[in-house]
Amino acid sequence: MSEAVRVVVRCRPLSTQEVADGREIIAHVDTAATTITLHHRQKNQEPKPYTFDAVYADDTPQQRLYDETAALIVQSGLEGFNGTLFAYGQTGTGKTFTMEGLNAPPDL
């Protein structure tokens, strides 16, 4: 097992209220490049890419997210080693969505 801190980001879908307000998604996920690019159309800013160890879009199945990011940490914990999964972010940014997914469809 390797010991390292990895930073993984999963974007959440727009909430019902955000859709009702006419909001748009500004975070575009490129899983191959492990980047999230923010596009601020209203502010006329250049897109800003951010690179992470892994990135996941809002439609990523929960099982894939678990298999690729959490399974080794959980297994190590079961073997008696320390490990931490830490969901961090501002209120409403998707911590619960990342850790729990959605009730429907079941794969999310």
PDB file of N, CA and C in Angstrom:
ATOM      1  N   MET A   1       0.843  -1.192   0.000  1.00  0.00           N
ATOM      2  CA  MET A   1       0.000   0.000   0.000  1.00  0.00           C
ATOM      3  C   MET A   1       0.882   1.246   0.000  1.00  0.00           C
ATOM      4  N   SER A   2       0.527   2.220  -0.794  1.00  0.00           N
ATOM      5  CA  SER A   2       1.284   3.465  -0.815  1.00  0.00           C
ATOM      6  C   SER A   2       0.652   4.460   0.159  1.00  0.00           C
ATOM      7  N   GLU A   3       1.494   5.279   0.731  1.00  0.00           N
ATOM      8  CA  GLU A   3       1.012   6.304   1.642  1.00  0.00           C
ATOM      9  C   GLU A   3       1.086   7.630   0.921  1.00  0.00           C
ATOM     10  N   ALA A   4      -0.068   8.215   0.680  1.00  0.00           N
ATOM     11  CA  ALA A   4      -0.105   9.484  -0.029  1.00  0.00           C
ATOM     12  C   ALA A   4      -1.437  10.173   0.222  1.00  0.00           C
ATOM     13  N   VAL A   5      -1.403  11.473   0.119  1.00  0.00           N
ATOM     14  CA  VAL A   5      -2.624  12.257   0.155  1.00  0.00           C
ATOM     15  C   VAL A   5      -3.041  12.475  -1.286  1.00  0.00           C
ATOM     16  N   ARG A   6      -4.265  12.141  -1.572  1.00  0.00           N
ATOM     17  CA  ARG A   6      -4.813  12.355  -2.911  1.00  0.00           C
ATOM     18  C   ARG A   6      -5.982  13.312  -2.796  1.00  0.00           C
ATOM     19  N   VAL A   7      -6.122  14.186  -3.774  1.00  0.00           N
ATOM     20  CA  VAL A   7      -7.248  15.107  -3.809  1.00  0.00           C
ATOM     21  C   VAL A   7      -8.135  14.714  -4.983  1.00  0.00           C
ATOM     22  N   VAL A   8      -9.370  14.356  -4.645  1.00  0.00           N
ATOM     23  CA  VAL A   8     -10.340  13.888  -5.624  1.00  0.00           C
ATOM     24  C   VAL A   8     -11.552  14.807  -5.547  1.00  0.00           C
ATOM     25  N   VAL A   9     -12.083  15.198  -6.709  1.00  0.00           N
ATOM     26  CA  VAL A   9     -13.224  16.094  -6.748  1.00  0.00           C
ATOM     27  C   VAL A   9     -14.350  15.436  -7.535  1.00  0.00           C
ATOM     28  N   ARG A  10     -15.544  15.505  -6.970  1.00  0.00           N
ATOM     29  CA  ARG A  10     -16.737  15.045  -7.677  1.00  0.00           C
ATOM     30  C   ARG A  10     -17.701  16.215  -7.728  1.00  0.00           C
ATOM     31  N   CYS A  11     -18.113  16.587  -8.913  1.00  0.00           N
ATOM     32  CA  CYS A  11     -19.079  17.679  -9.061  1.00  0.00           C
ATOM     33  C   CYS A  11     -20.488  17.140  -8.854  1.00  0.00           C
ATOM     34  N   ARG A  12     -21.330  17.959  -8.301  1.00  0.00           N
ATOM     35  CA  ARG A  12     -22.719  17.565  -8.074  1.00  0.00           C
ATOM     36  C   ARG A  12     -23.605  18.163  -9.161  1.00  0.00           C
ATOM     37  N   PRO A  13     -24.785  17.578  -9.355  1.00  0.00           N
ATOM     38  CA  PRO A  13     -25.724  18.178 -10.318  1.00  0.00           C
ATOM     39  C   PRO A  13     -26.347  19.440  -9.732  1.00  0.00           C
ATOM     40  N   LEU A  14     -26.973  20.216 -10.579  1.00  0.00           N
ATOM     41  CA  LEU A  14     -27.707  21.387 -10.099  1.00  0.00           C
ATOM     42  C   LEU A  14     -28.870  20.922  -9.245  1.00  0.00           C
ATOM     43  N   SER A  15     -29.163  21.668  -8.192  1.00  0.00           N
ATOM     44  CA  SER A  15     -30.309  21.356  -7.345  1.00  0.00           C
ATOM     45  C   SER A  15     -31.593  21.769  -8.063  1.00  0.00           C
ATOM     46  N   THR A  16     -32.717  21.312  -7.556  1.00  0.00           N
ATOM     47  CA  THR A  16     -34.017  21.678  -8.119  1.00  0.00           C
ATOM     48  C   THR A  16     -34.187  23.190  -8.117  1.00  0.00           C
ATOM     49  N   GLN A  17     -33.764  23.827  -7.017  1.00  0.00           N
ATOM     50  CA  GLN A  17     -33.883  25.288  -6.914  1.00  0.00           C
ATOM     51  C   GLN A  17     -32.988  25.990  -7.927  1.00  0.00           C
ATOM     52  N   GLU A  18     -31.767  25.486  -8.124  1.00  0.00           N
ATOM     53  CA  GLU A  18     -30.850  26.084  -9.093  1.00  0.00           C
ATOM     54  C   GLU A  18     -31.401  25.976 -10.514  1.00  0.00           C
ATOM     55  N   VAL A  19     -32.009  24.847 -10.833  1.00  0.00           N
ATOM     56  CA  VAL A  19     -32.628  24.673 -12.156  1.00  0.00           C
ATOM     57  C   VAL A  19     -33.783  25.649 -12.302  1.00  0.00           C
ATOM     58  N   ALA A  20     -34.630  25.768 -11.250  1.00  0.00           N
ATOM     59  CA  ALA A  20     -35.773  26.693 -11.281  1.00  0.00           C
ATOM     60  C   ALA A  20     -35.314  28.137 -11.437  1.00  0.00           C
ATOM     61  N   ASP A  21     -34.152  28.470 -10.890  1.00  0.00           N
ATOM     62  CA  ASP A  21     -33.615  29.829 -10.985  1.00  0.00           C
ATOM     63  C   ASP A  21     -32.946  30.095 -12.338  1.00  0.00           C
ATOM     64  N   GLY A  22     -32.840  29.060 -13.181  1.00  0.00           N
ATOM     65  CA  GLY A  22     -32.213  29.229 -14.490  1.00  0.00           C
ATOM     66  C   GLY A  22     -30.691  29.227 -14.436  1.00  0.00           C
ATOM     67  N   ARG A  23     -30.131  28.647 -13.393  1.00  0.00           N
ATOM     68  CA  ARG A  23     -28.670  28.595 -13.263  1.00  0.00           C
ATOM     69  C   ARG A  23     -28.083  27.626 -14.287  1.00  0.00           C
ATOM     70  N   GLU A  24     -26.802  27.819 -14.586  1.00  0.00           N
ATOM     71  CA  GLU A  24     -26.093  26.937 -15.509  1.00  0.00           C
ATOM     72  C   GLU A  24     -24.901  26.319 -14.811  1.00  0.00           C
ATOM     73  N   ILE A  25     -24.516  25.141 -15.273  1.00  0.00           N
ATOM     74  CA  ILE A  25     -23.316  24.502 -14.753  1.00  0.00           C
ATOM     75  C   ILE A  25     -22.105  25.240 -15.307  1.00  0.00           C
ATOM     76  N   ILE A  26     -21.192  25.648 -14.434  1.00  0.00           N
ATOM     77  CA  ILE A  26     -19.981  26.344 -14.892  1.00  0.00           C
ATOM     78  C   ILE A  26     -18.733  25.493 -14.727  1.00  0.00           C
ATOM     79  N   ALA A  27     -18.864  24.356 -14.042  1.00  0.00           N
ATOM     80  CA  ALA A  27     -17.718  23.472 -13.818  1.00  0.00           C
ATOM     81  C   ALA A  27     -17.779  22.333 -14.827  1.00  0.00           C
ATOM     82  N   HIS A  28     -16.801  22.284 -15.727  1.00  0.00           N
ATOM     83  CA  HIS A  28     -16.753  21.255 -16.761  1.00  0.00           C
ATOM     84  C   HIS A  28     -15.647  20.264 -16.423  1.00  0.00           C
ATOM     85  N   VAL A  29     -16.020  18.994 -16.330  1.00  0.00           N
ATOM     86  CA  VAL A  29     -15.129  17.931 -15.869  1.00  0.00           C
ATOM     87  C   VAL A  29     -14.484  17.226 -17.065  1.00  0.00           C
ATOM     88  N   ASP A  30     -13.166  17.083 -17.004  1.00  0.00           N
ATOM     89  CA  ASP A  30     -12.415  16.300 -17.993  1.00  0.00           C
ATOM     90  C   ASP A  30     -11.702  15.195 -17.220  1.00  0.00           C
ATOM     91  N   THR A  31     -12.321  14.010 -17.188  1.00  0.00           N
ATOM     92  CA  THR A  31     -11.762  12.926 -16.389  1.00  0.00           C
ATOM     93  C   THR A  31     -10.420  12.448 -16.922  1.00  0.00           C
ATOM     94  N   ALA A  32     -10.232  12.488 -18.235  1.00  0.00           N
ATOM     95  CA  ALA A  32      -8.965  12.032 -18.821  1.00  0.00           C
ATOM     96  C   ALA A  32      -7.810  12.934 -18.404  1.00  0.00           C
ATOM     97  N   ALA A  33      -8.043  14.229 -18.385  1.00  0.00           N
ATOM     98  CA  ALA A  33      -6.999  15.192 -18.015  1.00  0.00           C
ATOM     99  C   ALA A  33      -6.999  15.473 -16.518  1.00  0.00           C
ATOM    100  N   THR A  34      -7.931  14.905 -15.798  1.00  0.00           N
ATOM    101  CA  THR A  34      -8.157  15.120 -14.361  1.00  0.00           C
ATOM    102  C   THR A  34      -8.247  16.609 -14.019  1.00  0.00           C
ATOM    103  N   THR A  35      -9.005  17.329 -14.854  1.00  0.00           N
ATOM    104  CA  THR A  35      -9.184  18.763 -14.617  1.00  0.00           C
ATOM    105  C   THR A  35     -10.659  19.118 -14.518  1.00  0.00           C
ATOM    106  N   ILE A  36     -10.892  20.188 -13.789  1.00  0.00           N
ATOM    107  CA  ILE A  36     -12.198  20.835 -13.771  1.00  0.00           C
ATOM    108  C   ILE A  36     -11.948  22.259 -14.224  1.00  0.00           C
ATOM    109  N   THR A  37     -12.670  22.665 -15.252  1.00  0.00           N
ATOM    110  CA  THR A  37     -12.503  24.015 -15.792  1.00  0.00           C
ATOM    111  C   THR A  37     -13.745  24.822 -15.472  1.00  0.00           C
ATOM    112  N   LEU A  38     -13.532  25.976 -14.849  1.00  0.00           N
ATOM    113  CA  LEU A  38     -14.631  26.870 -14.511  1.00  0.00           C
ATOM    114  C   LEU A  38     -14.813  27.896 -15.616  1.00  0.00           C
ATOM    115  N   HIS A  39     -16.041  27.988 -16.115  1.00  0.00           N
ATOM    116  CA  HIS A  39     -16.392  28.933 -17.173  1.00  0.00           C
ATOM    117  C   HIS A  39     -17.357  29.969 -16.596  1.00  0.00           C
ATOM    118  N   HIS A  40     -16.869  31.181 -16.378  1.00  0.00           N
ATOM    119  CA  HIS A  40     -17.697  32.268 -15.840  1.00  0.00           C
ATOM    120  C   HIS A  40     -18.195  33.112 -17.005  1.00  0.00           C
ATOM    121  N   ARG A  41     -19.273  32.697 -17.632  1.00  0.00           N
ATOM    122  CA  ARG A  41     -19.784  33.404 -18.814  1.00  0.00           C
ATOM    123  C   ARG A  41     -20.232  34.825 -18.493  1.00  0.00           C
ATOM    124  N   GLN A  42     -20.912  35.008 -17.367  1.00  0.00           N
ATOM    125  CA  GLN A  42     -21.448  36.322 -17.030  1.00  0.00           C
ATOM    126  C   GLN A  42     -20.358  37.316 -16.667  1.00  0.00           C
ATOM    127  N   LYS A  43     -19.255  36.841 -16.160  1.00  0.00           N
ATOM    128  CA  LYS A  43     -18.181  37.735 -15.745  1.00  0.00           C
ATOM    129  C   LYS A  43     -17.162  37.968 -16.853  1.00  0.00           C
ATOM    130  N   ASN A  44     -17.364  37.343 -18.007  1.00  0.00           N
ATOM    131  CA  ASN A  44     -16.443  37.475 -19.144  1.00  0.00           C
ATOM    132  C   ASN A  44     -14.998  37.172 -18.768  1.00  0.00           C
ATOM    133  N   GLN A  45     -14.810  36.180 -17.941  1.00  0.00           N
ATOM    134  CA  GLN A  45     -13.470  35.769 -17.546  1.00  0.00           C
ATOM    135  C   GLN A  45     -13.024  34.597 -18.403  1.00  0.00           C
ATOM    136  N   GLU A  46     -11.721  34.477 -18.573  1.00  0.00           N
ATOM    137  CA  GLU A  46     -11.168  33.319 -19.263  1.00  0.00           C
ATOM    138  C   GLU A  46     -11.453  32.077 -18.429  1.00  0.00           C
ATOM    139  N   PRO A  47     -11.708  30.930 -19.074  1.00  0.00           N
ATOM    140  CA  PRO A  47     -11.899  29.694 -18.311  1.00  0.00           C
ATOM    141  C   PRO A  47     -10.665  29.380 -17.462  1.00  0.00           C
ATOM    142  N   LYS A  48     -10.909  28.863 -16.258  1.00  0.00           N
ATOM    143  CA  LYS A  48      -9.817  28.533 -15.349  1.00  0.00           C
ATOM    144  C   LYS A  48      -9.799  27.032 -15.104  1.00  0.00           C
ATOM    145  N   PRO A  49      -8.734  26.339 -15.554  1.00  0.00           N
ATOM    146  CA  PRO A  49      -8.641  24.906 -15.280  1.00  0.00           C
ATOM    147  C   PRO A  49      -7.939  24.642 -13.944  1.00  0.00           C
ATOM    148  N   TYR A  50      -8.408  23.626 -13.243  1.00  0.00           N
ATOM    149  CA  TYR A  50      -7.809  23.181 -11.995  1.00  0.00           C
ATOM    150  C   TYR A  50      -7.556  21.674 -12.129  1.00  0.00           C
ATOM    151  N   THR A  51      -6.357  21.244 -11.766  1.00  0.00           N
ATOM    152  CA  THR A  51      -5.975  19.834 -11.902  1.00  0.00           C
ATOM    153  C   THR A  51      -5.957  19.155 -10.537  1.00  0.00           C
ATOM    154  N   PHE A  52      -6.480  17.919 -10.503  1.00  0.00           N
ATOM    155  CA  PHE A  52      -6.552  17.137  -9.278  1.00  0.00           C
ATOM    156  C   PHE A  52      -6.024  15.734  -9.556  1.00  0.00           C
ATOM    157  N   ASP A  53      -5.938  14.914  -8.524  1.00  0.00           N
ATOM    158  CA  ASP A  53      -5.512  13.533  -8.713  1.00  0.00           C
ATOM    159  C   ASP A  53      -6.560  12.729  -9.474  1.00  0.00           C
ATOM    160  N   ALA A  54      -7.827  13.052  -9.270  1.00  0.00           N
ATOM    161  CA  ALA A  54      -8.929  12.429 -10.002  1.00  0.00           C
ATOM    162  C   ALA A  54     -10.126  13.360  -9.938  1.00  0.00           C
ATOM    163  N   VAL A  55     -10.947  13.338 -10.977  1.00  0.00           N
ATOM    164  CA  VAL A  55     -12.171  14.143 -11.000  1.00  0.00           C
ATOM    165  C   VAL A  55     -13.324  13.275 -11.511  1.00  0.00           C
ATOM    166  N   TYR A  56     -14.505  13.578 -11.028  1.00  0.00           N
ATOM    167  CA  TYR A  56     -15.695  12.818 -11.405  1.00  0.00           C
ATOM    168  C   TYR A  56     -16.844  13.771 -11.674  1.00  0.00           C
ATOM    169  N   ALA A  57     -17.587  13.499 -12.717  1.00  0.00           N
ATOM    170  CA  ALA A  57     -18.758  14.299 -13.066  1.00  0.00           C
ATOM    171  C   ALA A  57     -19.949  13.867 -12.221  1.00  0.00           C
ATOM    172  N   ASP A  58     -21.023  14.641 -12.292  1.00  0.00           N
ATOM    173  CA  ASP A  58     -22.207  14.349 -11.484  1.00  0.00           C
ATOM    174  C   ASP A  58     -22.906  13.061 -11.891  1.00  0.00           C
ATOM    175  N   ASP A  59     -22.630  12.546 -13.085  1.00  0.00           N
ATOM    176  CA  ASP A  59     -23.283  11.314 -13.530  1.00  0.00           C
ATOM    177  C   ASP A  59     -22.410  10.068 -13.335  1.00  0.00           C
ATOM    178  N   THR A  60     -21.316  10.200 -12.606  1.00  0.00           N
ATOM    179  CA  THR A  60     -20.449   9.060 -12.324  1.00  0.00           C
ATOM    180  C   THR A  60     -21.168   8.096 -11.384  1.00  0.00           C
ATOM    181  N   PRO A  61     -21.248   6.813 -11.746  1.00  0.00           N
ATOM    182  CA  PRO A  61     -21.896   5.855 -10.842  1.00  0.00           C
ATOM    183  C   PRO A  61     -21.181   5.791  -9.494  1.00  0.00           C
ATOM    184  N   GLN A  62     -21.965   5.662  -8.436  1.00  0.00           N
ATOM    185  CA  GLN A  62     -21.420   5.629  -7.083  1.00  0.00           C
ATOM    186  C   GLN A  62     -20.419   4.485  -6.904  1.00  0.00           C
ATOM    187  N   GLN A  63     -20.698   3.341  -7.526  1.00  0.00           N
ATOM    188  CA  GLN A  63     -19.811   2.191  -7.397  1.00  0.00           C
ATOM    189  C   GLN A  63     -18.434   2.497  -7.982  1.00  0.00           C
ATOM    190  N   ARG A  64     -18.391   3.187  -9.117  1.00  0.00           N
ATOM    191  CA  ARG A  64     -17.097   3.544  -9.720  1.00  0.00           C
ATOM    192  C   ARG A  64     -16.318   4.479  -8.806  1.00  0.00           C
ATOM    193  N   LEU A  65     -16.995   5.476  -8.265  1.00  0.00           N
ATOM    194  CA  LEU A  65     -16.341   6.410  -7.351  1.00  0.00           C
ATOM    195  C   LEU A  65     -15.766   5.656  -6.149  1.00  0.00           C
ATOM    196  N   TYR A  66     -16.554   4.757  -5.582  1.00  0.00           N
ATOM    197  CA  TYR A  66     -16.087   3.971  -4.437  1.00  0.00           C
ATOM    198  C   TYR A  66     -14.890   3.105  -4.818  1.00  0.00           C
ATOM    199  N   ASP A  67     -15.023   2.367  -5.916  1.00  0.00           N
ATOM    200  CA  ASP A  67     -13.953   1.452  -6.333  1.00  0.00           C
ATOM    201  C   ASP A  67     -12.634   2.180  -6.580  1.00  0.00           C
ATOM    202  N   GLU A  68     -12.701   3.358  -7.183  1.00  0.00           N
ATOM    203  CA  GLU A  68     -11.484   4.074  -7.568  1.00  0.00           C
ATOM    204  C   GLU A  68     -10.902   4.966  -6.489  1.00  0.00           C
ATOM    205  N   THR A  69     -11.700   5.340  -5.490  1.00  0.00           N
ATOM    206  CA  THR A  69     -11.181   6.287  -4.502  1.00  0.00           C
ATOM    207  C   THR A  69     -11.211   5.790  -3.062  1.00  0.00           C
ATOM    208  N   ALA A  70     -12.196   4.990  -2.712  1.00  0.00           N
ATOM    209  CA  ALA A  70     -12.372   4.643  -1.301  1.00  0.00           C
ATOM    210  C   ALA A  70     -12.046   3.201  -0.956  1.00  0.00           C
ATOM    211  N   ALA A  71     -12.182   2.295  -1.891  1.00  0.00           N
ATOM    212  CA  ALA A  71     -12.060   0.864  -1.593  1.00  0.00           C
ATOM    213  C   ALA A  71     -10.734   0.510  -0.930  1.00  0.00           C
ATOM    214  N   LEU A  72      -9.619   1.036  -1.431  1.00  0.00           N
ATOM    215  CA  LEU A  72      -8.320   0.714  -0.839  1.00  0.00           C
ATOM    216  C   LEU A  72      -8.183   1.247   0.581  1.00  0.00           C
ATOM    217  N   ILE A  73      -8.739   2.414   0.820  1.00  0.00           N
ATOM    218  CA  ILE A  73      -8.683   3.000   2.163  1.00  0.00           C
ATOM    219  C   ILE A  73      -9.521   2.169   3.127  1.00  0.00           C
ATOM    220  N   VAL A  74     -10.711   1.774   2.700  1.00  0.00           N
ATOM    221  CA  VAL A  74     -11.572   0.944   3.543  1.00  0.00           C
ATOM    222  C   VAL A  74     -10.892  -0.399   3.818  1.00  0.00           C
ATOM    223  N   GLN A  75     -10.331  -1.016   2.786  1.00  0.00           N
ATOM    224  CA  GLN A  75      -9.649  -2.298   2.957  1.00  0.00           C
ATOM    225  C   GLN A  75      -8.478  -2.178   3.933  1.00  0.00           C
ATOM    226  N   SER A  76      -7.698  -1.117   3.806  1.00  0.00           N
ATOM    227  CA  SER A  76      -6.577  -0.895   4.720  1.00  0.00           C
ATOM    228  C   SER A  76      -7.066  -0.749   6.159  1.00  0.00           C
ATOM    229  N   GLY A  77      -8.176  -0.043   6.326  1.00  0.00           N
ATOM    230  CA  GLY A  77      -8.749   0.099   7.667  1.00  0.00           C
ATOM    231  C   GLY A  77      -9.156  -1.238   8.245  1.00  0.00           C
ATOM    232  N   LEU A  78      -9.733  -2.099   7.411  1.00  0.00           N
ATOM    233  CA  LEU A  78     -10.126  -3.427   7.872  1.00  0.00           C
ATOM    234  C   LEU A  78      -8.912  -4.287   8.227  1.00  0.00           C
ATOM    235  N   GLU A  79      -7.767  -3.962   7.643  1.00  0.00           N
ATOM    236  CA  GLU A  79      -6.534  -4.690   7.938  1.00  0.00           C
ATOM    237  C   GLU A  79      -5.768  -4.083   9.114  1.00  0.00           C
ATOM    238  N   GLY A  80      -6.333  -3.030   9.719  1.00  0.00           N
ATOM    239  CA  GLY A  80      -5.727  -2.450  10.899  1.00  0.00           C
ATOM    240  C   GLY A  80      -4.875  -1.220  10.666  1.00  0.00           C
ATOM    241  N   PHE A  81      -4.853  -0.703   9.448  1.00  0.00           N
ATOM    242  CA  PHE A  81      -4.071   0.497   9.154  1.00  0.00           C
ATOM    243  C   PHE A  81      -4.964   1.731   9.239  1.00  0.00           C
ATOM    244  N   ASN A  82      -4.345   2.878   9.493  1.00  0.00           N
ATOM    245  CA  ASN A  82      -5.093   4.127   9.529  1.00  0.00           C
ATOM    246  C   ASN A  82      -5.403   4.590   8.118  1.00  0.00           C
ATOM    247  N   GLY A  83      -6.549   5.216   7.967  1.00  0.00           N
ATOM    248  CA  GLY A  83      -6.938   5.795   6.691  1.00  0.00           C
ATOM    249  C   GLY A  83      -8.048   6.803   6.913  1.00  0.00           C
ATOM    250  N   THR A  84      -8.113   7.790   6.067  1.00  0.00           N
ATOM    251  CA  THR A  84      -9.128   8.824   6.219  1.00  0.00           C
ATOM    252  C   THR A  84      -9.714   9.200   4.870  1.00  0.00           C
ATOM    253  N   LEU A  85     -11.029   9.259   4.827  1.00  0.00           N
ATOM    254  CA  LEU A  85     -11.748   9.864   3.713  1.00  0.00           C
ATOM    255  C   LEU A  85     -12.332  11.145   4.272  1.00  0.00           C
ATOM    256  N   PHE A  86     -11.978  12.261   3.682  1.00  0.00           N
ATOM    257  CA  PHE A  86     -12.354  13.544   4.235  1.00  0.00           C
ATOM    258  C   PHE A  86     -13.108  14.324   3.176  1.00  0.00           C
ATOM    259  N   ALA A  87     -14.391  14.563   3.409  1.00  0.00           N
ATOM    260  CA  ALA A  87     -15.204  15.362   2.484  1.00  0.00           C
ATOM    261  C   ALA A  87     -15.178  16.797   2.992  1.00  0.00           C
ATOM    262  N   TYR A  88     -14.671  17.694   2.180  1.00  0.00           N
ATOM    263  CA  TYR A  88     -14.460  19.077   2.596  1.00  0.00           C
ATOM    264  C   TYR A  88     -15.076  20.023   1.581  1.00  0.00           C
ATOM    265  N   GLY A  89     -15.688  21.066   2.059  1.00  0.00           N
ATOM    266  CA  GLY A  89     -16.205  22.091   1.158  1.00  0.00           C
ATOM    267  C   GLY A  89     -17.257  22.941   1.834  1.00  0.00           C
ATOM    268  N   GLN A  90     -17.567  24.007   1.166  1.00  0.00           N
ATOM    269  CA  GLN A  90     -18.561  24.953   1.628  1.00  0.00           C
ATOM    270  C   GLN A  90     -19.943  24.290   1.624  1.00  0.00           C
ATOM    271  N   THR A  91     -20.856  24.801   2.423  1.00  0.00           N
ATOM    272  CA  THR A  91     -22.219  24.287   2.451  1.00  0.00           C
ATOM    273  C   THR A  91     -22.818  24.336   1.047  1.00  0.00           C
ATOM    274  N   GLY A  92     -23.416  23.215   0.638  1.00  0.00           N
ATOM    275  CA  GLY A  92     -24.078  23.153  -0.659  1.00  0.00           C
ATOM    276  C   GLY A  92     -23.188  22.777  -1.831  1.00  0.00           C
ATOM    277  N   THR A  93     -21.928  22.428  -1.559  1.00  0.00           N
ATOM    278  CA  THR A  93     -21.023  22.130  -2.673  1.00  0.00           C
ATOM    279  C   THR A  93     -21.034  20.671  -3.112  1.00  0.00           C
ATOM    280  N   GLY A  94     -21.684  19.779  -2.364  1.00  0.00           N
ATOM    281  CA  GLY A  94     -21.820  18.407  -2.816  1.00  0.00           C
ATOM    282  C   GLY A  94     -21.141  17.348  -1.977  1.00  0.00           C
ATOM    283  N   LYS A  95     -20.806  17.649  -0.735  1.00  0.00           N
ATOM    284  CA  LYS A  95     -20.150  16.652   0.120  1.00  0.00           C
ATOM    285  C   LYS A  95     -21.058  15.440   0.342  1.00  0.00           C
ATOM    286  N   THR A  96     -22.296  15.673   0.699  1.00  0.00           N
ATOM    287  CA  THR A  96     -23.234  14.580   0.929  1.00  0.00           C
ATOM    288  C   THR A  96     -23.478  13.819  -0.361  1.00  0.00           C
ATOM    289  N   PHE A  97     -23.643  14.523  -1.468  1.00  0.00           N
ATOM    290  CA  PHE A  97     -23.819  13.854  -2.760  1.00  0.00           C
ATOM    291  C   PHE A  97     -22.633  12.952  -3.068  1.00  0.00           C
ATOM    292  N   THR A  98     -21.424  13.430  -2.808  1.00  0.00           N
ATOM    293  CA  THR A  98     -20.224  12.641  -3.091  1.00  0.00           C
ATOM    294  C   THR A  98     -20.163  11.394  -2.224  1.00  0.00           C
ATOM    295  N   MET A  99     -20.489  11.511  -0.965  1.00  0.00           N
ATOM    296  CA  MET A  99     -20.368  10.375  -0.043  1.00  0.00           C
ATOM    297  C   MET A  99     -21.557   9.410  -0.132  1.00  0.00           C
ATOM    298  N   GLU A 100     -22.735   9.912  -0.473  1.00  0.00           N
ATOM    299  CA  GLU A 100     -23.928   9.079  -0.459  1.00  0.00           C
ATOM    300  C   GLU A 100     -24.570   8.865  -1.820  1.00  0.00           C
ATOM    301  N   GLY A 101     -24.368   9.775  -2.755  1.00  0.00           N
ATOM    302  CA  GLY A 101     -25.018   9.664  -4.057  1.00  0.00           C
ATOM    303  C   GLY A 101     -26.489  10.047  -3.977  1.00  0.00           C
ATOM    304  N   LEU A 102     -27.276   9.523  -4.924  1.00  0.00           N
ATOM    305  CA  LEU A 102     -28.708   9.794  -4.991  1.00  0.00           C
ATOM    306  C   LEU A 102     -29.479   8.497  -4.765  1.00  0.00           C
ATOM    307  N   ASN A 103     -30.743   8.621  -4.346  1.00  0.00           N
ATOM    308  CA  ASN A 103     -31.593   7.443  -4.191  1.00  0.00           C
ATOM    309  C   ASN A 103     -32.013   6.879  -5.544  1.00  0.00           C
ATOM    310  N   ALA A 104     -32.204   7.765  -6.521  1.00  0.00           N
ATOM    311  CA  ALA A 104     -32.618   7.310  -7.851  1.00  0.00           C
ATOM    312  C   ALA A 104     -31.924   8.175  -8.895  1.00  0.00           C
ATOM    313  N   PRO A 105     -31.405   7.597  -9.931  1.00  0.00           N
ATOM    314  CA  PRO A 105     -31.323   6.165 -10.206  1.00  0.00           C
ATOM    315  C   PRO A 105     -30.356   5.473  -9.242  1.00  0.00           C
ATOM    316  N   PRO A 106     -30.555   4.163  -9.025  1.00  0.00           N
ATOM    317  CA  PRO A 106     -29.778   3.440  -8.012  1.00  0.00           C
ATOM    318  C   PRO A 106     -28.269   3.483  -8.211  1.00  0.00           C
ATOM    319  N   ASP A 107     -27.788   3.550  -9.463  1.00  0.00           N
ATOM    320  CA  ASP A 107     -26.322   3.541  -9.652  1.00  0.00           C
ATOM    321  C   ASP A 107     -25.667   4.848  -9.255  1.00  0.00           C
ATOM    322  N   LEU A 108     -26.452   5.912  -9.028  1.00  0.00           N
ATOM    323  CA  LEU A 108     -25.898   7.161  -8.532  1.00  0.00           C
ATOM    324  C   LEU A 108     -26.077   7.257  -7.017  1.00  0.00           C
TER     325      LEU A 108
END
